[in-house]
Short mmCIF file of C-alpha atoms in Angstrom, two decimals:
data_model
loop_
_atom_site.label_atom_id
_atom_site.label_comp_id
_atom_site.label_asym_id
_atom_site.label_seq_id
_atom_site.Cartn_x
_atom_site.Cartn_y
_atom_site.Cartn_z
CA UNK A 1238 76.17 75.07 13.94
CA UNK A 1239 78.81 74.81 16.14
CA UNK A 1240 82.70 77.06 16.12
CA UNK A 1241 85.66 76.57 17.62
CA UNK A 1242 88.39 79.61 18.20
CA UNK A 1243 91.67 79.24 19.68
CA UNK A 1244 92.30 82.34 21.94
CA UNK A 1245 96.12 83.25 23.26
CA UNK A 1246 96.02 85.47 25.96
CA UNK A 1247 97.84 88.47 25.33
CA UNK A 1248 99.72 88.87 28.66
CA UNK A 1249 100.42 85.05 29.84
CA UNK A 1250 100.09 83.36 26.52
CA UNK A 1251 98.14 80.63 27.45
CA UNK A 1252 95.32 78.99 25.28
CA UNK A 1253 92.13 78.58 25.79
CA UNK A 1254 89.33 77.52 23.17
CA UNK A 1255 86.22 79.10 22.73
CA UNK A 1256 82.95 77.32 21.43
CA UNK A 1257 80.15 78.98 19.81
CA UNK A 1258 76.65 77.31 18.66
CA UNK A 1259 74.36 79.39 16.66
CA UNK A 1260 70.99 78.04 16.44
CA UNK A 1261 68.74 79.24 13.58
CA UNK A 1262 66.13 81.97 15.02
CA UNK A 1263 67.87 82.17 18.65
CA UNK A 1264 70.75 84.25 20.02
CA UNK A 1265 74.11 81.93 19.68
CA UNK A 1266 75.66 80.30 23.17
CA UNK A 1267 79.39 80.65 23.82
CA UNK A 1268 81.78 79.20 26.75
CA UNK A 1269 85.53 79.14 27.06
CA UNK A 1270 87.51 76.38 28.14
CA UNK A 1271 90.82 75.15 28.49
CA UNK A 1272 91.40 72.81 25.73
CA UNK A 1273 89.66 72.28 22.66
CA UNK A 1274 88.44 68.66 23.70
CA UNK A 1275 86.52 70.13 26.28
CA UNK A 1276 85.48 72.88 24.26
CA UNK A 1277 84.13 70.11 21.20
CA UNK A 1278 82.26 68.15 24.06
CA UNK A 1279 80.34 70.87 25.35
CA UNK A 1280 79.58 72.23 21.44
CA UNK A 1281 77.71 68.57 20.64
CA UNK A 1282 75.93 68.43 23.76
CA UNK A 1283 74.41 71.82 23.05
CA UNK A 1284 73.70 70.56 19.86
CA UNK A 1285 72.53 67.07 20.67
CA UNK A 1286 70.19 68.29 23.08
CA UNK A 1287 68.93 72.00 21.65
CA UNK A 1288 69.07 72.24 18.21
CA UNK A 1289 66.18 69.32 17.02
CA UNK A 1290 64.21 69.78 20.18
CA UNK A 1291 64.12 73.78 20.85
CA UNK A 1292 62.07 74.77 18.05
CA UNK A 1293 58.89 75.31 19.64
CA UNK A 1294 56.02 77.62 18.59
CA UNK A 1295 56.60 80.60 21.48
CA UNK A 1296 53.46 80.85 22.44
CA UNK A 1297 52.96 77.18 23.26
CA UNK A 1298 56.51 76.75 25.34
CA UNK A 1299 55.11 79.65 27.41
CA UNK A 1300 52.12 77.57 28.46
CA UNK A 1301 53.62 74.42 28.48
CA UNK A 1302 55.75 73.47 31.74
CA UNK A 1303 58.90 70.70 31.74
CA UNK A 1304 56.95 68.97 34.22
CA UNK A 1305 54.08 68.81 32.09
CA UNK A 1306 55.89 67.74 29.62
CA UNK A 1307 57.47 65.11 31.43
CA UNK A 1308 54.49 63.99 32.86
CA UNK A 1309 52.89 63.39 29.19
CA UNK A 1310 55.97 62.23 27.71
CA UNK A 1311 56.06 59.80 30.44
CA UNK A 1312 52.55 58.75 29.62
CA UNK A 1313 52.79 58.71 26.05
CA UNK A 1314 56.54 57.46 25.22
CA UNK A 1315 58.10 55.65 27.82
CA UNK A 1316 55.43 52.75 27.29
CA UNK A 1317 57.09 51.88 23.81
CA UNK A 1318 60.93 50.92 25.72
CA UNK A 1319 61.86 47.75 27.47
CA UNK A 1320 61.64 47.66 31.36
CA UNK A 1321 65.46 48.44 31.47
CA UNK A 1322 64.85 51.48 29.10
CA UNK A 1323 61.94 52.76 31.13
CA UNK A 1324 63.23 52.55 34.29
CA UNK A 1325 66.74 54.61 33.10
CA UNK A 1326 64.54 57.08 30.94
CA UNK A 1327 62.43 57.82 34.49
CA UNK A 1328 65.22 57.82 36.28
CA UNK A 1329 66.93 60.60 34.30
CA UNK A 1330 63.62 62.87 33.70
CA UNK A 1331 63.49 62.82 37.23
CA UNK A 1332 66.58 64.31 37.45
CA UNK A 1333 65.79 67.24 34.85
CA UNK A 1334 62.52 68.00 36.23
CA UNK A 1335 64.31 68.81 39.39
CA UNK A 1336 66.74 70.97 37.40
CA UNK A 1337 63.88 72.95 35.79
CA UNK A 1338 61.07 73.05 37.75
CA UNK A 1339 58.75 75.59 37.52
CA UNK A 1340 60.11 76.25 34.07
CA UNK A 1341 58.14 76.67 30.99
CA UNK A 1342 59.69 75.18 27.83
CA UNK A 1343 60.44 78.57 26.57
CA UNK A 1344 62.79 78.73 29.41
CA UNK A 1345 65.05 75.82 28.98
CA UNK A 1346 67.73 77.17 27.29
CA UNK A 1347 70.88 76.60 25.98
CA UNK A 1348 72.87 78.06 29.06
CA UNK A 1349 70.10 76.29 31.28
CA UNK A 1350 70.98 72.99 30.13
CA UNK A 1351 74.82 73.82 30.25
CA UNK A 1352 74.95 74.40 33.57
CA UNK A 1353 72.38 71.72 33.93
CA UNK A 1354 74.97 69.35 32.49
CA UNK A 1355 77.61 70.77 34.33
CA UNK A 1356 76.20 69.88 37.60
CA UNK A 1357 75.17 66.50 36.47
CA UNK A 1358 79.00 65.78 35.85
CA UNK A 1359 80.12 67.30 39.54
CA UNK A 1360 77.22 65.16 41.34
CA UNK A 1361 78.06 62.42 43.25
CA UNK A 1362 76.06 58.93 44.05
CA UNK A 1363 75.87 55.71 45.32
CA UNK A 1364 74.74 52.23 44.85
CA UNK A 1365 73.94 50.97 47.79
CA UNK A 1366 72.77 52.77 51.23
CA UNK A 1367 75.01 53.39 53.96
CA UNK A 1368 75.15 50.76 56.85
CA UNK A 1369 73.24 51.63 60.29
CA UNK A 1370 75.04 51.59 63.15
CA UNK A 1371 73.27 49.05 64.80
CA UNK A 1372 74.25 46.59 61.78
CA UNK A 1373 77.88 47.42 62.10
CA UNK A 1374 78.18 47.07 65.58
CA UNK A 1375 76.51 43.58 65.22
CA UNK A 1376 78.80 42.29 62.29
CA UNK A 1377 81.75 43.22 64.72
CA UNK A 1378 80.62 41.47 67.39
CA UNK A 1379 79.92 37.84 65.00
CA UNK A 1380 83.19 38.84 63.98
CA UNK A 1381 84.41 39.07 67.26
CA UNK A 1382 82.84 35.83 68.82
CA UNK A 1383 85.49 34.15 65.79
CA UNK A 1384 81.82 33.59 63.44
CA UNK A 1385 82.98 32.50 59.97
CA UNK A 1386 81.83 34.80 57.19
CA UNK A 1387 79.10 32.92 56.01
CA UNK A 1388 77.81 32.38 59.29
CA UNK A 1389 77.83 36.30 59.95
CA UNK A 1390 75.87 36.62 56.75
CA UNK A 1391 73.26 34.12 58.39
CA UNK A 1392 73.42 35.38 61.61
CA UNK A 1393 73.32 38.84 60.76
CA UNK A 1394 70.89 39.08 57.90
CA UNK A 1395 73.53 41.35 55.48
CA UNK A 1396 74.46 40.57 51.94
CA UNK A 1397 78.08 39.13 51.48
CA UNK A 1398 79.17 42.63 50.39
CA UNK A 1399 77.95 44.68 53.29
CA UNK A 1400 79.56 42.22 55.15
CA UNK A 1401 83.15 42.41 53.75
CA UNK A 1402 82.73 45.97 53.70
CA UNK A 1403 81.95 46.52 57.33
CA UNK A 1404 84.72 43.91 57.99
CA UNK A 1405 87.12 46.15 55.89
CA UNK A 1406 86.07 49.07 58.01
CA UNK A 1407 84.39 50.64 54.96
CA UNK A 1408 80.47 50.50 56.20
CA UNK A 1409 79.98 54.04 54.34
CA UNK A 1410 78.52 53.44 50.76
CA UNK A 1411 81.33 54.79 47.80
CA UNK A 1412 80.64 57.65 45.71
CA UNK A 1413 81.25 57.53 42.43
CA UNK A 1414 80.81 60.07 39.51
CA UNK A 1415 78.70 59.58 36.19
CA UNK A 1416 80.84 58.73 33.19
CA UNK A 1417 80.72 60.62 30.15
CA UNK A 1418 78.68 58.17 28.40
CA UNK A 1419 75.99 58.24 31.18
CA UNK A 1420 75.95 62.10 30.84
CA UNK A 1421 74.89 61.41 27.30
CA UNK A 1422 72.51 59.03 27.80
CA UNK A 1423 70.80 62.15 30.23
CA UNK A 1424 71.03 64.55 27.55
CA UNK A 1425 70.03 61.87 24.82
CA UNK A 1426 66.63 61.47 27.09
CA UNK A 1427 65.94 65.57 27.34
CA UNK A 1428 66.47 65.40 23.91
CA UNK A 1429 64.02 63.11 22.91
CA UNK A 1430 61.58 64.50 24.87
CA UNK A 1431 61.80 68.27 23.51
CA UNK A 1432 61.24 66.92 20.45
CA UNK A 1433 58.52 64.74 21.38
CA UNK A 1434 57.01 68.41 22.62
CA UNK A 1435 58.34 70.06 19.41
CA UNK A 1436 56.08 67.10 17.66
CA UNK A 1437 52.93 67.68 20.00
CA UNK A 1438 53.01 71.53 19.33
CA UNK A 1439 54.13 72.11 23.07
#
C-alpha cells in the first residue's frame, strides 16, 4: 500500500513529497521527490512490479538466481506471445539480467529495482548504427561528382536515410530516451516474470 506526505521544509519552505510503500511481511520503501506526480509514479511502479511478484518462499529466492529465472521464464513463457511480443519481452529481460546479475531473487528488492528504473529512464539509445567513415567520405564524394540522390543510394549501397543524413552532416546515429510508457512496459515484463517464479515456488 502505497502513502503520500507533503513535507515543507522548515528553513526554505519548499515542498517536497514523500512516498512510502509498505509491503505485507517486508520492511516499507520510501523516496522523496519534488512534486507529488513524481512521487505517485514511482509509488505504482514499486507496486506494479514488487508487490504480486516478491512473495517468494525465502529459502527458494536464496537458491534461485534472476538469470535462472530468466533463462526458464524464457523457456517456459515467452513461447505463448506473438513474434513482436517475444522479441520486446527478450529484449527487456536482457536488460534486467544485466541490472541484477549475480543476484538471487531474494535480492531484488524494492530499492534494487528503483534505482534499476531510475537508470533505465537516464539511458540513452539508438536506432540505427553510426556511419563508418569510409561510407561518409564516399557519399561526399557522389555528392560531390553532382550524383543525384538516388543514384548515390545505388552507387553507394546506403539506405535513403543514411544518405540524407550524411548529406545533412548528421552521419552520427540520434539518441533518444525511453518514454514513460516504454519504462512500463520494462517493469510490466519483471513483473510478470517474478510472479511466474512466485508461481513455480522459485
Amino acid at each position: 500500500m502505497a502513502s503520500i506526505q507533503r513535507i515543507v521544509s522548515p528553513l526554505t519552505k519548499e515542498v517536497s513529497y514523500r512516498a512510502q510503500v509498505r509491503v505485507k511481511g517486508r520492511s516499507s520503501e520510501s523516496a522523496t521527490f519534488p512534486n507529488r506526480k513524481e512521487a505517485e509514479a514511482w509509488a505504482a511502479s514499486i507496486e506494479s512490479a514488487i508487490r504480486e511478484g516478491r512473495h517468494f518462499p525465502h529459502a527458494a529466492a536464496k537458491r534461485t538466481s534472476f538469470d535462472a529465472l530468466a533463462e526458464d521464464y524464457t523457456k517456459t513463457k515467452l513461447p505463448e506471445f506473438d513474434e513482436t511480443q517475444r522479441a520486446a519481452r527478450r529484449r527487456h529481460l536482457d536488460w534486467w539480467s544485466q541490472q541484477f546479475a549475480g543476484l538471487s531473487l531474494a535480492e531484488i528488492t524494492a530499492d534494487r529495482i528503483s534505482r534499476a528504473c531510475d537508470a533505465l529512464a537516464a539511458e540513452t539509445y539508438t536506432k540505427s548504427p553510426p556511419i563508418p567513415d569510409a561510407v561518409r567520405w564516399k557519399v561526399l564524394e557522389l555528392a560531390e561528382a553532382g550524383k543525384t540522390h538516388s543514384n548515390i543510394v545505388a552507387e553507394s549501397g546506403q539506405s535513403a536515410v543514411a544518405v540524407r543524413r550524411i548529406l545533412k552532416g548528421n552521419a552520427a546515429p540520434t539518441e533518444y530516451k525511453r518514454s514513460g510508457a516504454t519504462i512500463n512496459r520494462y517493469i510490466a515484463t519483471l513483473s510478470h516474470a517474478l510472479t511466474f517464479a512466485k508461481r513455480r515456488g522459485s
